CSV table of C-alpha atoms and ligand atoms in Angstrom, one decimal:
chain,number,residue,atom,x,y,z
D,196,MET,CA,-3.7,15.5,13.8
D,197,PRO,CA,-1.7,17.2,11.0
D,198,GLY,CA,-3.8,18.9,8.4
D,199,LEU,CA,-3.4,20.9,5.2
D,200,CYS,CA,-5.7,23.3,3.3
D,201,ARG,CA,-6.0,22.3,-0.4
D,202,ASP,CA,-6.8,25.9,-1.4
D,203,CYS,CA,-4.2,28.0,0.4
D,204,PHE,CA,-1.8,25.1,1.3
D,205,GLU,CA,-1.5,26.4,4.9
D,206,ALA,CA,-1.2,23.9,7.8
D,207,VAL,CA,-4.4,23.5,9.7
D,208,GLU,CA,-4.8,21.8,13.0
D,209,ASP,CA,-8.3,21.2,14.3
D,210,ALA,CA,-10.3,24.0,12.8
D,211,ALA,CA,-13.6,23.2,11.1
D,212,VAL,CA,-12.8,25.6,8.2
D,213,CYS,CA,-9.4,26.9,7.1
D,214,PRO,CA,-8.3,29.7,9.4
D,215,GLY,CA,-6.2,31.1,6.6
D,216,CYS,CA,-8.6,31.3,3.7
D,217,GLY,CA,-11.9,30.1,5.1
D,218,ALA,CA,-12.1,27.1,2.8
D,219,GLU,CA,-14.7,24.6,3.9
D,220,ALA,CA,-14.1,21.3,5.6
D,221,LYS,CA,-14.0,19.1,2.5
D,222,ARG,CA,-11.1,21.2,1.2
D,223,LEU,CA,-9.0,20.2,4.3
D,224,LEU,CA,-6.8,17.2,4.3
D,225,ARG,CA,-6.3,15.6,7.7
D,226,HIS,CA,-4.4,12.4,8.4
D,227,ALA,CA,-2.1,11.1,11.1
D,228,GLU,CA,0.4,10.0,8.4
D,229,LEU,CA,-0.1,13.2,6.2
D,230,ASP,CA,3.6,13.9,6.1
D,231,ASP,CA,4.8,10.3,5.7
D,232,LEU,CA,3.0,9.2,2.6
D,233,ASP,CA,4.8,9.6,-0.7
D,234,VAL,CA,3.3,7.4,-3.5
D,235,ALA,CA,0.6,9.1,-5.5
D,236,HIS,CA,-1.9,8.1,-8.1
D,237,ILE,CA,-3.5,10.9,-10.0
D,238,ASP,CA,-6.5,10.4,-12.3
D,239,CYS,CA,-8.3,13.0,-14.3
D,240,ASP,CA,-12.1,13.4,-13.6
D,241,ALA,CA,-14.3,12.4,-16.5
D,242,PHE,CA,-11.2,13.1,-18.7
D,243,TYR,CA,-12.5,13.2,-22.3
D,244,ALA,CA,-15.7,15.0,-21.2
D,245,ALA,CA,-13.8,17.5,-19.1
D,246,VAL,CA,-11.6,18.4,-22.0
D,247,GLU,CA,-14.6,18.9,-24.3
D,248,LYS,CA,-16.4,21.1,-21.7
D,249,ARG,CA,-13.3,23.1,-21.3
D,250,ASP,CA,-13.2,23.8,-25.0
D,251,ASP,CA,-16.9,24.7,-25.3
D,252,PRO,CA,-18.0,26.5,-22.1
D,253,SER,CA,-21.7,26.3,-23.3
D,254,LEU,CA,-21.5,22.6,-22.4
D,255,ARG,CA,-20.4,23.3,-18.8
D,256,ASP,CA,-23.7,22.8,-17.1
D,257,LYS,CA,-25.1,20.2,-19.5
D,258,PRO,CA,-25.0,16.4,-19.4
D,259,LEU,CA,-22.3,15.4,-21.8
D,260,ILE,CA,-21.4,12.0,-23.3
D,261,VAL,CA,-18.3,11.4,-25.3
D,262,GLY,CA,-18.6,8.6,-27.7
D,263,HIS,CA,-19.7,7.7,-31.2
D,264,PRO,CA,-23.3,8.5,-31.7
D,265,GLY,CA,-25.5,6.0,-33.6
D,266,GLY,CA,-26.5,2.4,-33.6
D,267,ARG,CA,-23.5,0.5,-32.5
D,268,GLY,CA,-21.7,3.2,-30.6
D,269,VAL,CA,-20.8,3.0,-26.9
D,270,VAL,CA,-20.1,5.6,-24.3
D,271,THR,CA,-16.4,6.3,-23.8
D,272,THR,CA,-17.0,8.6,-20.9
D,273,ALA,CA,-19.9,10.5,-19.4
D,274,CYS,CA,-19.5,13.8,-17.4
D,275,TYR,CA,-20.5,13.8,-13.8
D,276,ILE,CA,-23.8,15.6,-14.6
D,277,ALA,CA,-24.8,12.8,-17.1
D,278,ARG,CA,-23.6,10.1,-14.6
D,279,LYS,CA,-26.4,11.1,-12.2
D,280,PHE,CA,-28.9,9.7,-14.8
D,281,GLY,CA,-27.0,6.4,-15.2
D,282,PRO,CA,-24.7,6.6,-18.3
D,283,ARG,CA,-21.3,5.0,-17.8
D,284,SER,CA,-18.2,4.1,-19.8
D,285,ALA,CA,-18.7,1.2,-22.2
D,286,MET,CA,-22.5,1.4,-22.1
D,287,PRO,CA,-24.3,1.2,-25.4
D,288,MET,CA,-25.1,4.7,-26.6
D,289,PHE,CA,-28.8,4.0,-27.2
D,290,GLN,CA,-29.1,2.8,-23.6
D,291,ALA,CA,-27.3,5.8,-22.2
D,292,LEU,CA,-29.5,8.2,-24.2
D,293,ARG,CA,-32.6,6.4,-23.0
D,294,MET,CA,-31.4,7.2,-19.4
D,295,CYS,CA,-30.4,10.7,-20.2
D,296,PRO,CA,-32.2,11.9,-23.4
D,297,ASP,CA,-31.0,15.5,-23.0
D,298,ALA,CA,-27.3,14.6,-23.1
D,299,VAL,CA,-25.1,16.2,-25.7
D,300,VAL,CA,-23.0,13.6,-27.5
D,301,ILE,CA,-19.6,14.5,-28.9
D,302,PRO,CA,-17.3,12.0,-30.7
D,303,PRO,CA,-13.9,11.5,-29.1
D,304,ASN,CA,-10.9,13.5,-30.3
D,305,MET,CA,-8.0,11.4,-29.3
D,306,ALA,CA,-5.3,13.7,-30.7
D,307,LYS,CA,-6.6,16.4,-28.5
D,308,TYR,CA,-6.7,14.2,-25.4
D,309,GLN,CA,-3.1,13.1,-26.1
D,310,ARG,CA,-2.0,16.7,-26.2
D,311,VAL,CA,-3.7,17.5,-22.8
D,312,SER,CA,-2.2,14.3,-21.4
D,313,ARG,CA,1.3,15.4,-22.3
D,314,GLN,CA,0.7,18.9,-20.9
D,315,ILE,CA,-0.3,17.3,-17.5
D,316,ARG,CA,2.8,15.1,-17.5
D,317,GLU,CA,4.9,18.2,-17.9
D,318,ILE,CA,3.3,19.6,-14.8
D,319,PHE,CA,4.0,16.3,-12.9
D,320,LEU,CA,7.7,16.6,-14.0
D,321,ALA,CA,8.0,19.7,-11.8
D,322,ASP,CA,7.2,17.5,-8.8
D,323,THR,CA,9.3,14.4,-9.5
D,324,PRO,CA,11.3,12.8,-12.3
D,325,VAL,CA,9.7,9.4,-11.4
D,326,ILE,CA,6.3,9.4,-13.2
D,327,GLU,CA,4.7,6.2,-14.4
D,328,PRO,CA,1.8,6.9,-16.8
D,329,VAL,CA,-0.8,4.2,-16.9
D,330,SER,CA,-3.1,5.6,-19.5
D,331,LEU,CA,-3.8,9.1,-21.0
D,332,ASP,CA,-5.5,10.3,-17.9
D,333,GLU,CA,-3.7,8.6,-15.0
D,334,ALA,CA,-0.2,8.2,-13.6
D,335,TYR,CA,1.7,7.2,-10.5
D,336,LEU,CA,4.2,9.6,-9.0
D,337,ASP,CA,7.0,8.7,-6.6
D,338,LEU,CA,7.4,11.6,-4.3
D,339,SER,CA,9.8,10.0,-1.8
D,340,ALA,CA,12.7,12.0,-0.5
D,341,ASP,CA,15.3,10.0,-2.3
D,342,VAL,CA,14.1,11.0,-5.8
D,343,ARG,CA,13.5,14.7,-5.3
D,344,SER,CA,15.2,17.6,-3.7
D,345,ASP,CA,12.1,19.6,-2.6
D,346,PRO,CA,11.8,19.2,1.2
D,347,ARG,CA,8.0,19.9,1.3
D,348,PRO,CA,5.9,16.9,2.1
D,349,ALA,CA,4.3,15.0,-0.8
D,350,ALA,CA,0.8,16.0,0.2
D,351,ARG,CA,1.6,19.7,0.0
D,352,VAL,CA,3.3,19.3,-3.4
D,353,LEU,CA,0.3,17.4,-4.7
D,354,ALA,CA,-2.3,19.9,-3.5
D,355,GLU,CA,-0.4,22.6,-5.4
D,356,THR,CA,-0.2,20.4,-8.5
D,357,ALA,CA,-3.9,19.8,-8.5
D,358,MET,CA,-4.4,23.5,-8.4
D,359,ARG,CA,-1.9,24.1,-11.1
D,360,ILE,CA,-3.7,21.6,-13.4
D,361,GLU,CA,-7.1,23.4,-12.7
D,362,ARG,CA,-5.5,26.7,-13.5
D,363,ASP,CA,-3.3,25.9,-16.5
D,364,VAL,CA,-5.1,23.0,-18.1
D,365,ASN,CA,-8.6,23.8,-16.9
D,366,ILE,CA,-9.7,20.3,-15.9
D,367,THR,CA,-9.8,18.7,-12.5
D,368,VAL,CA,-8.0,15.6,-11.1
D,369,SER,CA,-8.4,13.3,-8.2
D,370,ILE,CA,-5.4,12.2,-6.1
D,371,GLY,CA,-4.7,9.2,-4.0
D,372,LEU,CA,-1.8,9.3,-1.7
D,373,SER,CA,-0.5,6.3,0.2
D,374,TYR,CA,2.7,4.3,0.8
D,375,ASN,CA,2.4,2.1,-2.3
D,376,LYS,CA,0.9,2.0,-5.8
D,377,PHE,CA,-1.9,-0.5,-5.0
D,378,LEU,CA,-3.4,1.7,-2.2
D,379,ALA,CA,-2.7,5.0,-4.0
D,380,LYS,CA,-4.8,3.8,-6.9
D,381,LEU,CA,-7.7,2.8,-4.7
D,382,ALA,CA,-7.5,6.0,-2.9
D,383,SER,CA,-7.7,8.2,-6.0
D,384,ASP,CA,-11.1,6.7,-6.7
D,385,LEU,CA,-12.6,7.4,-3.3
D,386,GLU,CA,-13.8,11.0,-3.6
D,387,LYS,CA,-14.1,11.7,-7.3
D,388,PRO,CA,-14.4,14.3,-8.7
D,389,ARG,CA,-11.7,16.7,-7.3
D,390,GLY,CA,-10.9,14.3,-4.6
D,391,PHE,CA,-7.8,13.9,-2.5
D,392,SER,CA,-7.7,10.8,-0.3
D,393,LEU,CA,-5.1,9.3,1.9
D,394,VAL,CA,-4.6,5.7,3.1
D,395,GLY,CA,-2.0,5.2,5.8
D,396,ARG,CA,-0.2,2.2,7.1
D,397,ALA,CA,-2.3,2.1,10.2
D,398,GLU,CA,-5.7,1.7,8.5
D,399,ALA,CA,-4.7,-0.1,5.3
D,400,ARG,CA,-6.1,-3.6,6.3
D,401,ASP,CA,-9.4,-2.2,7.7
D,402,PHE,CA,-9.8,0.0,4.7
D,403,LEU,CA,-9.3,-2.9,2.3
D,404,ALA,CA,-11.5,-5.5,4.1
D,405,PRO,CA,-15.0,-4.5,2.9
D,406,LEU,CA,-14.0,-3.7,-0.7
D,407,PRO,CA,-15.2,-5.9,-3.5
D,408,VAL,CA,-12.4,-8.1,-5.0
D,409,ALA,CA,-12.8,-6.4,-8.4
D,410,LYS,CA,-11.1,-3.4,-6.9
D,411,ILE,CA,-7.8,-5.2,-6.8
D,412,ASN,CA,-5.3,-4.2,-9.4
D,413,GLY,CA,-5.0,-7.2,-11.7
D,414,VAL,CA,-8.3,-8.8,-10.8
D,415,GLY,CA,-10.2,-8.5,-14.1
D,416,PRO,CA,-13.6,-10.0,-15.0
D,417,VAL,CA,-12.0,-13.5,-15.5
D,418,THR,CA,-10.4,-13.7,-12.0
D,419,ALA,CA,-13.3,-12.0,-10.3
D,420,LYS,CA,-15.6,-14.6,-11.8
D,421,LYS,CA,-13.3,-17.4,-10.5
D,422,MET,CA,-13.3,-15.8,-7.1
D,423,ALA,CA,-17.1,-15.5,-7.1
D,424,ASP,CA,-17.4,-19.2,-8.0
D,425,LEU,CA,-15.3,-19.9,-4.9
D,426,GLY,CA,-17.7,-17.7,-2.8
D,427,ILE,CA,-15.1,-14.9,-2.5
D,428,THR,CA,-16.6,-11.4,-3.0
D,429,GLU,CA,-14.9,-9.1,-0.5
D,430,ILE,CA,-11.2,-8.5,0.2
D,431,ARG,CA,-11.7,-9.6,3.8
D,432,GLU,CA,-12.2,-13.2,2.6
D,433,LEU,CA,-8.8,-13.1,0.8
D,434,GLN,CA,-7.2,-11.6,3.9
D,435,ALA,CA,-8.2,-14.7,5.8
D,436,MET,CA,-6.6,-17.1,3.4
D,437,PRO,CA,-2.9,-18.0,3.8
D,438,GLU,CA,-0.5,-17.1,1.0
D,439,SER,CA,0.0,-20.8,0.2
D,440,GLN,CA,-3.7,-21.2,-0.5
D,441,LEU,CA,-3.8,-18.1,-2.7
D,442,VAL,CA,-0.9,-19.4,-4.7
D,443,THR,CA,-2.5,-22.8,-5.1
D,444,THR,CA,-5.7,-21.2,-6.3
D,445,PHE,CA,-4.5,-18.2,-8.3
D,446,GLY,CA,-1.1,-19.3,-9.5
D,447,LYS,CA,1.8,-16.9,-9.5
D,448,PHE,CA,-0.5,-13.9,-9.2
D,449,GLY,CA,-1.6,-15.4,-5.8
D,450,ARG,CA,1.7,-14.3,-4.2
D,451,ARG,CA,1.2,-10.7,-5.3
D,452,LEU,CA,-2.5,-10.9,-4.2
D,453,ALA,CA,-1.5,-12.1,-0.8
D,454,GLY,CA,0.6,-8.9,-0.3
D,455,TYR,CA,-2.1,-6.6,-1.8
D,456,VAL,CA,-4.8,-7.7,0.5
D,457,GLN,CA,-2.6,-7.0,3.5
D,458,GLY,CA,-1.7,-3.6,2.1
D,459,VAL,CA,1.7,-4.7,0.9
D,460,ASP,CA,2.8,-3.9,-2.7
D,461,GLU,CA,6.5,-4.0,-3.5
D,462,ARG,CA,6.1,-2.6,-7.1
D,463,GLN,CA,8.2,0.5,-7.7
D,464,VAL,CA,7.0,3.5,-9.6
D,465,THR,CA,9.0,3.1,-12.8
D,466,SER,CA,9.4,5.9,-15.3
D,467,HIS,CA,9.7,3.7,-18.3
D,468,ARG,CA,7.9,0.5,-19.1
D,469,ALA,CA,10.5,-2.1,-20.0
D,470,ALA,CA,10.1,-3.1,-23.6
D,471,LYS,CA,8.8,-6.7,-23.4
D,472,SER,CA,6.3,-9.2,-24.6
D,473,ILE,CA,4.0,-11.7,-23.0
D,474,SER,CA,3.9,-15.2,-24.5
D,475,ALA,CA,3.1,-18.8,-23.8
D,476,GLU,CA,4.4,-21.9,-25.6
D,477,THR,CA,4.2,-25.7,-25.4
D,478,THR,CA,6.2,-28.6,-26.6
D,479,PHE,CA,4.2,-31.6,-28.0
D,480,ALA,CA,4.5,-35.1,-26.8
D,481,GLN,CA,4.4,-36.1,-30.4
D,482,ASP,CA,5.2,-33.9,-33.4
D,483,ILE,CA,2.1,-32.4,-35.1
D,484,ALA,CA,1.5,-31.4,-38.7
D,485,ALA,CA,-2.2,-30.8,-39.1
D,486,ALA,CA,-3.3,-27.2,-38.9
D,487,GLU,CA,-6.5,-28.2,-37.1
D,488,GLU,CA,-4.6,-29.9,-34.4
D,489,LEU,CA,-2.1,-26.9,-34.1
D,490,ARG,CA,-5.1,-24.6,-33.7
D,491,ARG,CA,-6.6,-26.8,-31.0
D,492,VAL,CA,-3.3,-26.7,-29.0
D,493,ILE,CA,-2.9,-23.0,-29.3
D,494,LYS,CA,-6.3,-22.1,-28.0
D,495,PRO,CA,-5.4,-22.5,-24.3
D,496,LEU,CA,-2.1,-20.7,-24.9
D,497,CYS,CA,-4.1,-17.7,-26.2
D,498,GLU,CA,-6.2,-17.7,-23.1
D,499,ARG,CA,-3.1,-17.9,-20.9
D,500,VAL,CA,-1.6,-14.9,-22.8
D,501,ALA,CA,-4.9,-12.9,-22.4
D,502,GLY,CA,-5.0,-13.7,-18.7
D,503,ARG,CA,-1.4,-12.4,-18.2
D,504,LEU,CA,-2.1,-9.3,-20.2
D,505,GLU,CA,-5.2,-8.6,-18.1
D,506,ARG,CA,-3.3,-9.2,-14.8
D,507,ASN,CA,-0.5,-6.8,-16.0
D,508,GLN,CA,-3.1,-4.3,-17.2
D,509,VAL,CA,-1.4,-4.2,-20.6
D,510,ALA,CA,-2.4,-5.0,-24.2
D,511,GLY,CA,-0.3,-6.0,-27.2
D,512,HIS,CA,-0.3,-4.6,-30.7
D,513,THR,CA,1.9,-7.2,-32.4
D,514,LEU,CA,1.1,-10.9,-32.4
D,515,VAL,CA,4.1,-13.3,-32.6
D,516,LEU,CA,3.6,-16.9,-33.6
D,517,LYS,CA,6.5,-19.3,-32.9
D,518,LEU,CA,6.9,-22.7,-34.3
D,519,LYS,CA,9.7,-25.2,-34.0
D,520,THR,CA,10.0,-27.8,-36.7
D,521,ALA,CA,10.8,-31.4,-36.0
D,522,ASP,CA,14.4,-30.7,-37.0
D,523,PHE,CA,14.6,-27.8,-34.5
D,524,GLN,CA,14.3,-24.9,-36.8
D,525,VAL,CA,12.6,-22.0,-35.1
D,526,LEU,CA,10.2,-19.9,-37.2
D,527,THR,CA,8.6,-16.7,-35.9
D,528,ARG,CA,5.8,-14.9,-37.7
D,529,ASN,CA,4.7,-11.4,-36.7
D,530,ARG,CA,1.5,-9.7,-37.4
D,531,ARG,CA,0.6,-6.1,-36.5
D,532,LEU,CA,-3.0,-6.2,-35.3
D,533,PRO,CA,-5.5,-3.5,-36.2
D,534,HIS,CA,-5.7,-2.5,-32.5
D,535,PRO,CA,-3.8,-3.4,-29.4
D,536,THR,CA,-5.7,-6.3,-27.8
D,537,GLN,CA,-6.1,-8.1,-24.5
D,538,GLN,CA,-8.7,-10.6,-25.7
D,539,ALA,CA,-8.1,-14.3,-26.1
D,540,ASP,CA,-10.5,-14.7,-29.1
D,541,VAL,CA,-8.8,-11.9,-31.0
D,542,ILE,CA,-5.4,-13.4,-30.4
D,543,TYR,CA,-6.7,-16.8,-31.4
D,544,GLU,CA,-8.3,-15.6,-34.6
D,545,HIS,CA,-5.0,-14.1,-35.8
D,546,ALA,CA,-2.9,-16.9,-34.6
D,547,ALA,CA,-5.1,-19.4,-36.4
D,548,ASP,CA,-4.8,-17.5,-39.6
D,549,LEU,CA,-1.0,-17.5,-39.3
D,550,ILE,CA,-1.0,-21.2,-38.6
D,551,ALA,CA,-3.0,-21.8,-41.8
D,552,ARG,CA,-0.2,-20.2,-43.8
D,553,GLU,CA,2.5,-22.3,-42.1
D,554,ALA,CA,0.9,-25.7,-41.9
D,555,ASP,CA,2.1,-27.2,-45.2
D,556,GLY,CA,2.7,-30.7,-44.1
D,557,ARG,CA,5.8,-30.1,-42.1
D,558,TYR,CA,5.9,-31.6,-38.6
D,559,PHE,CA,6.3,-29.3,-35.6
D,560,ARG,CA,7.5,-30.1,-32.1
D,561,LEU,CA,6.6,-26.8,-30.4
D,562,ILE,CA,4.2,-23.9,-30.8
D,563,GLY,CA,4.0,-20.6,-29.0
D,564,VAL,CA,2.0,-17.4,-29.2
D,565,GLY,CA,2.7,-14.0,-27.7
D,566,LEU,CA,2.0,-10.3,-28.0
D,567,SER,CA,4.6,-7.6,-28.1
D,568,ASP,CA,4.5,-3.8,-28.5
D,569,LEU,CA,2.7,-3.6,-25.1
D,570,CYS,CA,0.7,-0.6,-24.1
D,571,PRO,CA,-1.6,0.3,-21.3
D,572,ALA,CA,-4.8,-1.7,-21.3
D,573,ALA,CA,-6.8,1.5,-21.7
D,574,GLU,CA,-5.6,1.7,-25.3
D,575,ALA,CA,-6.8,-1.8,-26.2
D,576,ASP,CA,-9.8,-3.0,-28.2
D,577,PRO,CA,-11.6,0.2,-29.2
D,578,PRO,CA,-15.0,0.4,-27.5
D,579,ASP,CA,-16.9,1.3,-30.7
D,580,LEU,CA,-15.9,-2.1,-32.2
D,581,PHE,CA,-16.0,-4.5,-29.2
D,582,GLY,CA,-18.6,-2.9,-27.0
D,583,GLY,CA,-16.4,-1.9,-24.2
D,584,ARG,CA,-12.8,-1.4,-23.1
D,585,ALA,CA,-11.2,-4.7,-22.2
H,753,TTP,P1,-11.3,6.7,-16.6
H,753,TTP,O1,-10.2,7.5,-15.8
H,753,TTP,O2,-11.6,5.3,-16.2
H,753,TTP,O3,-12.6,7.5,-16.6
H,753,TTP,P2,-12.9,9.1,-16.6
H,753,TTP,O4,-11.6,9.9,-16.5
H,753,TTP,O5,-13.8,9.4,-17.8
H,753,TTP,O6,-13.8,9.3,-15.3
H,753,TTP,P3,-13.3,9.2,-13.8
H,753,TTP,O7,-13.6,10.5,-13.2
H,753,TTP,O8,-14.2,8.1,-13.2
H,753,TTP,O9,-11.9,8.9,-13.8
H,753,TTP,O10,-10.8,6.7,-18.1
H,753,TTP,C1,-10.2,7.8,-18.7
H,753,TTP,C2,-10.6,8.0,-20.1
H,753,TTP,O11,-10.5,6.8,-20.9
H,753,TTP,C3,-12.1,8.4,-20.2
H,753,TTP,O12,-12.3,9.8,-20.1
H,753,TTP,C4,-12.5,7.8,-21.5
H,753,TTP,C5,-11.6,6.6,-21.7
H,753,TTP,N1,-12.3,5.4,-21.5
H,753,TTP,C6,-12.8,4.6,-22.6
H,753,TTP,O13,-12.5,5.0,-23.7
H,753,TTP,N2,-13.5,3.5,-22.3
H,753,TTP,C7,-13.7,3.0,-21.0
H,753,TTP,O14,-14.4,2.0,-20.9
H,753,TTP,C8,-13.2,3.8,-19.9
H,753,TTP,C9,-13.5,3.4,-18.5
H,753,TTP,C10,-12.5,5.0,-20.2
H,754,MG,MG1,-10.2,9.4,-15.1
């Protein structure tokens, strides 16, 4: 079976340790499809905490929590030493400190993490021009032969990239390598920290079968709850359902889901997110003038928008309210929100406020609500205000 040493990048066949540099078994990659996989997902390990440890070496061996200290604060991330005691992202700080009273707490420094993130993207650019950042600390890379001139296999390029990040940025990353984005993302999470996992075509279905449904890209808490209500908890149960049933049960997302659970994902790695918005609208059977009634109609639309934001793993920073008057005039009202959001109740609260300004007795025949200025879900709804990242 083809193999590769992650420390000296030499090919290894069946040896237990690297014959070139003596690296131990866990530093060796072995996979039947090692040279055929070319879609990567790279995610930094305990990102904010790793950057803080890098900048203050006295913290290196201590449990570290990044987050706002004090009453209502939550953990944004905990280092791997602290995680042994239980603290996790989005946990209330008082609870995390009860589990790990010796933890050092540092408030987040977003400007610094953004700088580090840019530095890492520069390193990725040496590998391929096709990079799709998902949040500050993760990105997909397309390393297929048609987008780059370097003839070395993707696995080899990535092993060197991980090393370069360790050397030049002084933090560690975990890499997932597969043949599509869905599997690459799952793979990067398998052996954190400092992991490198491969999922090939031959084992994809068996690999997916025992995983909980919440691992599926786009299955957030709302969809996971819906599945649990139907008695579906593992991917194997979705694998047994025909696509038609998935579409009936989960709407348009059911089609994508049907592919995912069989290891099929047609999404391309795209360097630039198309500028777009997510919205929902409805035309009334009879024209409406009362603000109260307009608010009642818009509520399910806000939920629909929130569901679509969640499934697309994005959040929106600008709310757009659309109204069409009985005489077919279209009004749109924009509001920049204090933070990008993915949450139905936040969308509703602002939409209801805009409705109150417009409902002056005119009759309307249509109402719509949407969010534009989309960004990765990771940047939504700051944890210190809402108790967790959406
Ligand atoms: P993650 O990649 O989810 O977490 P991580 O990098 O801290 O740890 P892991 O090794 O498991 O990848 O998120 C990246 C950063 O985003 C994280 O360092 C802090 C921030 N974040 C939040 O602010 N709130 C959250 O709920 C999560 C999960 C992350
Ligand atoms: Mg991470």
